[in-house]
Amino acid sequence: MSNYEQTAALLKGLMGKLMSSDNAERSQAEQALNSEWRDVQPQTLLGSLAFLVRRDGEAQARAFAAVLLRRIAFQDVKAGDSKEDDRSVWSVVPAAVHQAVKSELLGALKDETDRGARHKLCDTIAEIAGGEGDDD
């Protein structure tokens, strides 16, 4: 997943703003996450978050990336004009992205030494495994 390395660096900066205690800064970061990442490039977003979960040097960043991945993957995105057209972000990305994300998460599980990050990672893996059949 080396193609996610460059975008992961950009995303990590945004993650820092998402953890800000300044409401205005955090709101701007949330809007940017949704409008510039989730809605426009969901494959890159999920892949880059998975990259950070496995490869970031800070346990807090790995844990936060796991939480964001879990939350974003199963958010609804508008696919059409009616409510029935709504689908999750996970369901609209290609199977190749699913495989890449799963591979990174399982590799992270094998390598993770921080208890808190490992717990959040396990929650993310469980949610993805549980949600696999929901949108197929």
mmCIF file with all atom_site columns, C-alpha atoms in Angstrom:
data_model
loop_
_atom_site.group_PDB
_atom_site.id
_atom_site.type_symbol
_atom_site.label_atom_id
_atom_site.label_alt_id
_atom_site.label_comp_id
_atom_site.label_asym_id
_atom_site.label_entity_id
_atom_site.label_seq_id
_atom_site.pdbx_PDB_ins_code
_atom_site.Cartn_x
_atom_site.Cartn_y
_atom_site.Cartn_z
_atom_site.occupancy
_atom_site.B_iso_or_equiv
_atom_site.pdbx_formal_charge
_atom_site.auth_seq_id
_atom_site.auth_comp_id
_atom_site.auth_asym_id
_atom_site.auth_atom_id
_atom_site.pdbx_PDB_model_num
ATOM 1   C CA . MET A 1 1   ? 0.000   0.000  0.000  1.00 0.00 ? 1   MET A CA 1
ATOM 2   C CA . SER A 1 2   ? 2.930   2.338  -0.555 1.00 0.00 ? 2   SER A CA 1
ATOM 3   C CA . ASN A 1 3   ? 0.775   4.589  -2.748 1.00 0.00 ? 3   ASN A CA 1
ATOM 4   C CA . TYR A 1 4   ? -1.047  5.568  0.458  1.00 0.00 ? 4   TYR A CA 1
ATOM 5   C CA . GLU A 1 5   ? 2.117   6.778  2.177  1.00 0.00 ? 5   GLU A CA 1
ATOM 6   C CA . GLN A 1 6   ? 2.028   10.317 0.727  1.00 0.00 ? 6   GLN A CA 1
ATOM 7   C CA . THR A 1 7   ? -1.661  10.851 1.386  1.00 0.00 ? 7   THR A CA 1
ATOM 8   C CA . ALA A 1 8   ? -1.282  9.420  4.890  1.00 0.00 ? 8   ALA A CA 1
ATOM 9   C CA . ALA A 1 9   ? 1.066   12.287 5.740  1.00 0.00 ? 9   ALA A CA 1
ATOM 10  C CA . LEU A 1 10  ? -1.573  14.819 4.668  1.00 0.00 ? 10  LEU A CA 1
ATOM 11  C CA . LEU A 1 11  ? -4.256  12.944 6.536  1.00 0.00 ? 11  LEU A CA 1
ATOM 12  C CA . LYS A 1 12  ? -2.184  12.840 9.720  1.00 0.00 ? 12  LYS A CA 1
ATOM 13  C CA . GLY A 1 13  ? -2.081  16.640 9.734  1.00 0.00 ? 13  GLY A CA 1
ATOM 14  C CA . LEU A 1 14  ? -5.853  16.709 9.460  1.00 0.00 ? 14  LEU A CA 1
ATOM 15  C CA . MET A 1 15  ? -6.127  14.168 12.288 1.00 0.00 ? 15  MET A CA 1
ATOM 16  C CA . GLY A 1 16  ? -4.198  16.549 14.521 1.00 0.00 ? 16  GLY A CA 1
ATOM 17  C CA . LYS A 1 17  ? -6.784  19.231 13.849 1.00 0.00 ? 17  LYS A CA 1
ATOM 18  C CA . LEU A 1 18  ? -9.615  16.767 14.530 1.00 0.00 ? 18  LEU A CA 1
ATOM 19  C CA . MET A 1 19  ? -8.208  16.312 18.046 1.00 0.00 ? 19  MET A CA 1
ATOM 20  C CA . SER A 1 20  ? -7.981  20.067 18.665 1.00 0.00 ? 20  SER A CA 1
ATOM 21  C CA . SER A 1 21  ? -9.688  21.565 21.686 1.00 0.00 ? 21  SER A CA 1
ATOM 22  C CA . ASP A 1 22  ? -10.615 24.583 19.520 1.00 0.00 ? 22  ASP A CA 1
ATOM 23  C CA . ASN A 1 23  ? -14.178 23.970 18.294 1.00 0.00 ? 23  ASN A CA 1
ATOM 24  C CA . ALA A 1 24  ? -13.761 26.094 15.166 1.00 0.00 ? 24  ALA A CA 1
ATOM 25  C CA . GLU A 1 25  ? -10.583 24.292 14.122 1.00 0.00 ? 25  GLU A CA 1
ATOM 26  C CA . ARG A 1 26  ? -12.139 20.890 14.810 1.00 0.00 ? 26  ARG A CA 1
ATOM 27  C CA . SER A 1 27  ? -15.309 21.784 12.864 1.00 0.00 ? 27  SER A CA 1
ATOM 28  C CA . GLN A 1 28  ? -13.237 22.917 9.880  1.00 0.00 ? 28  GLN A CA 1
ATOM 29  C CA . ALA A 1 29  ? -11.253 19.685 10.022 1.00 0.00 ? 29  ALA A CA 1
ATOM 30  C CA . GLU A 1 30  ? -14.448 17.601 10.155 1.00 0.00 ? 30  GLU A CA 1
ATOM 31  C CA . GLN A 1 31  ? -15.830 19.441 7.157  1.00 0.00 ? 31  GLN A CA 1
ATOM 32  C CA . ALA A 1 32  ? -12.577 18.954 5.245  1.00 0.00 ? 32  ALA A CA 1
ATOM 33  C CA . LEU A 1 33  ? -12.510 15.258 6.139  1.00 0.00 ? 33  LEU A CA 1
ATOM 34  C CA . ASN A 1 34  ? -16.002 14.810 4.741  1.00 0.00 ? 34  ASN A CA 1
ATOM 35  C CA . SER A 1 35  ? -15.906 17.088 1.705  1.00 0.00 ? 35  SER A CA 1
ATOM 36  C CA . GLU A 1 36  ? -12.297 16.649 0.567  1.00 0.00 ? 36  GLU A CA 1
ATOM 37  C CA . TRP A 1 37  ? -11.717 13.021 1.543  1.00 0.00 ? 37  TRP A CA 1
ATOM 38  C CA . ARG A 1 38  ? -14.804 10.927 2.269  1.00 0.00 ? 38  ARG A CA 1
ATOM 39  C CA . ASP A 1 39  ? -17.017 12.313 -0.491 1.00 0.00 ? 39  ASP A CA 1
ATOM 40  C CA . VAL A 1 40  ? -14.341 12.730 -3.168 1.00 0.00 ? 40  VAL A CA 1
ATOM 41  C CA . GLN A 1 41  ? -11.722 10.054 -2.576 1.00 0.00 ? 41  GLN A CA 1
ATOM 42  C CA . PRO A 1 42  ? -13.064 7.390  -0.206 1.00 0.00 ? 42  PRO A CA 1
ATOM 43  C CA . GLN A 1 43  ? -10.632 4.742  -1.462 1.00 0.00 ? 43  GLN A CA 1
ATOM 44  C CA . THR A 1 44  ? -7.659  6.923  -0.656 1.00 0.00 ? 44  THR A CA 1
ATOM 45  C CA . LEU A 1 45  ? -9.120  7.868  2.721  1.00 0.00 ? 45  LEU A CA 1
ATOM 46  C CA . LEU A 1 46  ? -9.706  4.289  3.860  1.00 0.00 ? 46  LEU A CA 1
ATOM 47  C CA . GLY A 1 47  ? -6.385  3.077  2.482  1.00 0.00 ? 47  GLY A CA 1
ATOM 48  C CA . SER A 1 48  ? -4.451  5.929  4.066  1.00 0.00 ? 48  SER A CA 1
ATOM 49  C CA . LEU A 1 49  ? -6.122  5.409  7.444  1.00 0.00 ? 49  LEU A CA 1
ATOM 50  C CA . ALA A 1 50  ? -5.248  1.701  7.295  1.00 0.00 ? 50  ALA A CA 1
ATOM 51  C CA . PHE A 1 51  ? -1.677  2.673  6.407  1.00 0.00 ? 51  PHE A CA 1
ATOM 52  C CA . LEU A 1 52  ? -1.533  4.916  9.494  1.00 0.00 ? 52  LEU A CA 1
ATOM 53  C CA . VAL A 1 53  ? -3.053  2.215  11.719 1.00 0.00 ? 53  VAL A CA 1
ATOM 54  C CA . ARG A 1 54  ? -0.225  -0.120 10.842 1.00 0.00 ? 54  ARG A CA 1
ATOM 55  C CA . ARG A 1 55  ? 2.747   2.124  10.210 1.00 0.00 ? 55  ARG A CA 1
ATOM 56  C CA . ASP A 1 56  ? 2.523   5.346  12.224 1.00 0.00 ? 56  ASP A CA 1
ATOM 57  C CA . GLY A 1 57  ? 5.170   5.682  14.917 1.00 0.00 ? 57  GLY A CA 1
ATOM 58  C CA . GLU A 1 58  ? 2.812   7.073  17.577 1.00 0.00 ? 58  GLU A CA 1
ATOM 59  C CA . ALA A 1 59  ? 0.397   4.746  19.366 1.00 0.00 ? 59  ALA A CA 1
ATOM 60  C CA . GLN A 1 60  ? -2.143  7.558  19.848 1.00 0.00 ? 60  GLN A CA 1
ATOM 61  C CA . ALA A 1 61  ? -2.169  8.265  16.095 1.00 0.00 ? 61  ALA A CA 1
ATOM 62  C CA . ARG A 1 62  ? -2.546  4.560  15.285 1.00 0.00 ? 62  ARG A CA 1
ATOM 63  C CA . ALA A 1 63  ? -5.463  4.279  17.702 1.00 0.00 ? 63  ALA A CA 1
ATOM 64  C CA . PHE A 1 64  ? -7.171  7.410  16.381 1.00 0.00 ? 64  PHE A CA 1
ATOM 65  C CA . ALA A 1 65  ? -6.705  6.256  12.776 1.00 0.00 ? 65  ALA A CA 1
ATOM 66  C CA . ALA A 1 66  ? -8.368  2.945  13.699 1.00 0.00 ? 66  ALA A CA 1
ATOM 67  C CA . VAL A 1 67  ? -11.336 4.763  15.246 1.00 0.00 ? 67  VAL A CA 1
ATOM 68  C CA . LEU A 1 68  ? -11.678 7.081  12.232 1.00 0.00 ? 68  LEU A CA 1
ATOM 69  C CA . LEU A 1 69  ? -11.468 4.159  9.826  1.00 0.00 ? 69  LEU A CA 1
ATOM 70  C CA . ARG A 1 70  ? -14.199 2.311  11.696 1.00 0.00 ? 70  ARG A CA 1
ATOM 71  C CA . ARG A 1 71  ? -16.494 5.332  11.868 1.00 0.00 ? 71  ARG A CA 1
ATOM 72  C CA . ILE A 1 72  ? -15.985 6.504  8.300  1.00 0.00 ? 72  ILE A CA 1
ATOM 73  C CA . ALA A 1 73  ? -16.185 3.077  6.667  1.00 0.00 ? 73  ALA A CA 1
ATOM 74  C CA . PHE A 1 74  ? -19.775 2.622  7.754  1.00 0.00 ? 74  PHE A CA 1
ATOM 75  C CA . GLN A 1 75  ? -21.046 6.180  7.372  1.00 0.00 ? 75  GLN A CA 1
ATOM 76  C CA . ASP A 1 76  ? -23.761 6.584  4.782  1.00 0.00 ? 76  ASP A CA 1
ATOM 77  C CA . VAL A 1 77  ? -22.909 8.350  1.563  1.00 0.00 ? 77  VAL A CA 1
ATOM 78  C CA . LYS A 1 78  ? -25.620 9.627  -0.726 1.00 0.00 ? 78  LYS A CA 1
ATOM 79  C CA . ALA A 1 79  ? -25.653 7.538  -3.896 1.00 0.00 ? 79  ALA A CA 1
ATOM 80  C CA . GLY A 1 80  ? -28.863 8.925  -5.398 1.00 0.00 ? 80  GLY A CA 1
ATOM 81  C CA . ASP A 1 81  ? -31.964 10.987 -4.791 1.00 0.00 ? 81  ASP A CA 1
ATOM 82  C CA . SER A 1 82  ? -33.836 8.631  -2.484 1.00 0.00 ? 82  SER A CA 1
ATOM 83  C CA . LYS A 1 83  ? -33.032 7.278  0.964  1.00 0.00 ? 83  LYS A CA 1
ATOM 84  C CA . GLU A 1 84  ? -32.922 3.755  -0.494 1.00 0.00 ? 84  GLU A CA 1
ATOM 85  C CA . ASP A 1 85  ? -29.886 4.789  -2.543 1.00 0.00 ? 85  ASP A CA 1
ATOM 86  C CA . ASP A 1 86  ? -27.795 5.530  0.560  1.00 0.00 ? 86  ASP A CA 1
ATOM 87  C CA . ARG A 1 87  ? -24.845 3.184  0.984  1.00 0.00 ? 87  ARG A CA 1
ATOM 88  C CA . SER A 1 88  ? -21.885 3.022  3.318  1.00 0.00 ? 88  SER A CA 1
ATOM 89  C CA . VAL A 1 89  ? -18.462 4.300  2.339  1.00 0.00 ? 89  VAL A CA 1
ATOM 90  C CA . TRP A 1 90  ? -17.180 0.717  2.670  1.00 0.00 ? 90  TRP A CA 1
ATOM 91  C CA . SER A 1 91  ? -19.721 -0.537 0.154  1.00 0.00 ? 91  SER A CA 1
ATOM 92  C CA . VAL A 1 92  ? -18.781 1.994  -2.529 1.00 0.00 ? 92  VAL A CA 1
ATOM 93  C CA . VAL A 1 93  ? -15.035 1.341  -2.582 1.00 0.00 ? 93  VAL A CA 1
ATOM 94  C CA . PRO A 1 94  ? -13.669 -1.459 -4.806 1.00 0.00 ? 94  PRO A CA 1
ATOM 95  C CA . ALA A 1 95  ? -12.891 -4.943 -3.534 1.00 0.00 ? 95  ALA A CA 1
ATOM 96  C CA . ALA A 1 96  ? -9.169  -4.269 -4.039 1.00 0.00 ? 96  ALA A CA 1
ATOM 97  C CA . VAL A 1 97  ? -9.362  -1.514 -1.415 1.00 0.00 ? 97  VAL A CA 1
ATOM 98  C CA . HIS A 1 98  ? -11.215 -3.881 0.938  1.00 0.00 ? 98  HIS A CA 1
ATOM 99  C CA . GLN A 1 99  ? -8.405  -6.405 0.572  1.00 0.00 ? 99  GLN A CA 1
ATOM 100 C CA . ALA A 1 100 ? -5.671  -3.799 1.049  1.00 0.00 ? 100 ALA A CA 1
ATOM 101 C CA . VAL A 1 101 ? -7.344  -2.372 4.163  1.00 0.00 ? 101 VAL A CA 1
ATOM 102 C CA . LYS A 1 102 ? -7.916  -5.828 5.668  1.00 0.00 ? 102 LYS A CA 1
ATOM 103 C CA . SER A 1 103 ? -4.322  -6.798 4.974  1.00 0.00 ? 103 SER A CA 1
ATOM 104 C CA . GLU A 1 104 ? -2.997  -3.669 6.686  1.00 0.00 ? 104 GLU A CA 1
ATOM 105 C CA . LEU A 1 105 ? -5.304  -4.130 9.677  1.00 0.00 ? 105 LEU A CA 1
ATOM 106 C CA . LEU A 1 106 ? -4.339  -7.764 10.179 1.00 0.00 ? 106 LEU A CA 1
ATOM 107 C CA . GLY A 1 107 ? -0.668  -6.855 9.847  1.00 0.00 ? 107 GLY A CA 1
ATOM 108 C CA . ALA A 1 108 ? -1.190  -4.097 12.406 1.00 0.00 ? 108 ALA A CA 1
ATOM 109 C CA . LEU A 1 109 ? -2.860  -6.550 14.774 1.00 0.00 ? 109 LEU A CA 1
ATOM 110 C CA . LYS A 1 110 ? 0.168   -8.823 14.547 1.00 0.00 ? 110 LYS A CA 1
ATOM 111 C CA . ASP A 1 111 ? 2.582   -5.944 15.205 1.00 0.00 ? 111 ASP A CA 1
ATOM 112 C CA . GLU A 1 112 ? 0.705   -3.699 17.677 1.00 0.00 ? 112 GLU A CA 1
ATOM 113 C CA . THR A 1 113 ? 2.248   -3.537 21.139 1.00 0.00 ? 113 THR A CA 1
ATOM 114 C CA . ASP A 1 114 ? 0.236   -0.699 22.698 1.00 0.00 ? 114 ASP A CA 1
ATOM 115 C CA . ARG A 1 115 ? -2.754  -2.045 24.609 1.00 0.00 ? 115 ARG A CA 1
ATOM 116 C CA . GLY A 1 116 ? -5.084  0.903  23.880 1.00 0.00 ? 116 GLY A CA 1
ATOM 117 C CA . ALA A 1 117 ? -4.256  1.009  20.175 1.00 0.00 ? 117 ALA A CA 1
ATOM 118 C CA . ARG A 1 118 ? -4.653  -2.765 19.962 1.00 0.00 ? 118 ARG A CA 1
ATOM 119 C CA . HIS A 1 119 ? -8.102  -2.573 21.581 1.00 0.00 ? 119 HIS A CA 1
ATOM 120 C CA . LYS A 1 120 ? -9.282  0.075  19.086 1.00 0.00 ? 120 LYS A CA 1
ATOM 121 C CA . LEU A 1 121 ? -7.775  -1.923 16.230 1.00 0.00 ? 121 LEU A CA 1
ATOM 122 C CA . CYS A 1 122 ? -9.664  -5.052 17.331 1.00 0.00 ? 122 CYS A CA 1
ATOM 123 C CA . ASP A 1 123 ? -12.905 -3.044 17.439 1.00 0.00 ? 123 ASP A CA 1
ATOM 124 C CA . THR A 1 124 ? -12.258 -1.857 13.889 1.00 0.00 ? 124 THR A CA 1
ATOM 125 C CA . ILE A 1 125 ? -11.470 -5.340 12.599 1.00 0.00 ? 125 ILE A CA 1
ATOM 126 C CA . ALA A 1 126 ? -14.603 -6.726 14.252 1.00 0.00 ? 126 ALA A CA 1
ATOM 127 C CA . GLU A 1 127 ? -16.795 -4.022 12.751 1.00 0.00 ? 127 GLU A CA 1
ATOM 128 C CA . ILE A 1 128 ? -15.392 -4.563 9.259  1.00 0.00 ? 128 ILE A CA 1
ATOM 129 C CA . ALA A 1 129 ? -15.771 -8.330 9.580  1.00 0.00 ? 129 ALA A CA 1
ATOM 130 C CA . GLY A 1 130 ? -19.326 -7.904 10.844 1.00 0.00 ? 130 GLY A CA 1
ATOM 131 C CA . GLY A 1 131 ? -20.239 -5.409 8.145  1.00 0.00 ? 131 GLY A CA 1
ATOM 132 C CA . GLU A 1 132 ? -18.883 -7.412 5.229  1.00 0.00 ? 132 GLU A CA 1
ATOM 133 C CA . GLY A 1 133 ? -22.224 -8.909 4.261  1.00 0.00 ? 133 GLY A CA 1
ATOM 134 C CA . ASP A 1 134 ? -24.415 -5.888 4.977  1.00 0.00 ? 134 ASP A CA 1
ATOM 135 C CA . ASP A 1 135 ? -24.098 -4.104 1.642  1.00 0.00 ? 135 ASP A CA 1
ATOM 136 C CA . ASP A 1 136 ? -23.297 -6.973 -0.725 1.00 0.00 ? 136 ASP A CA 1
#
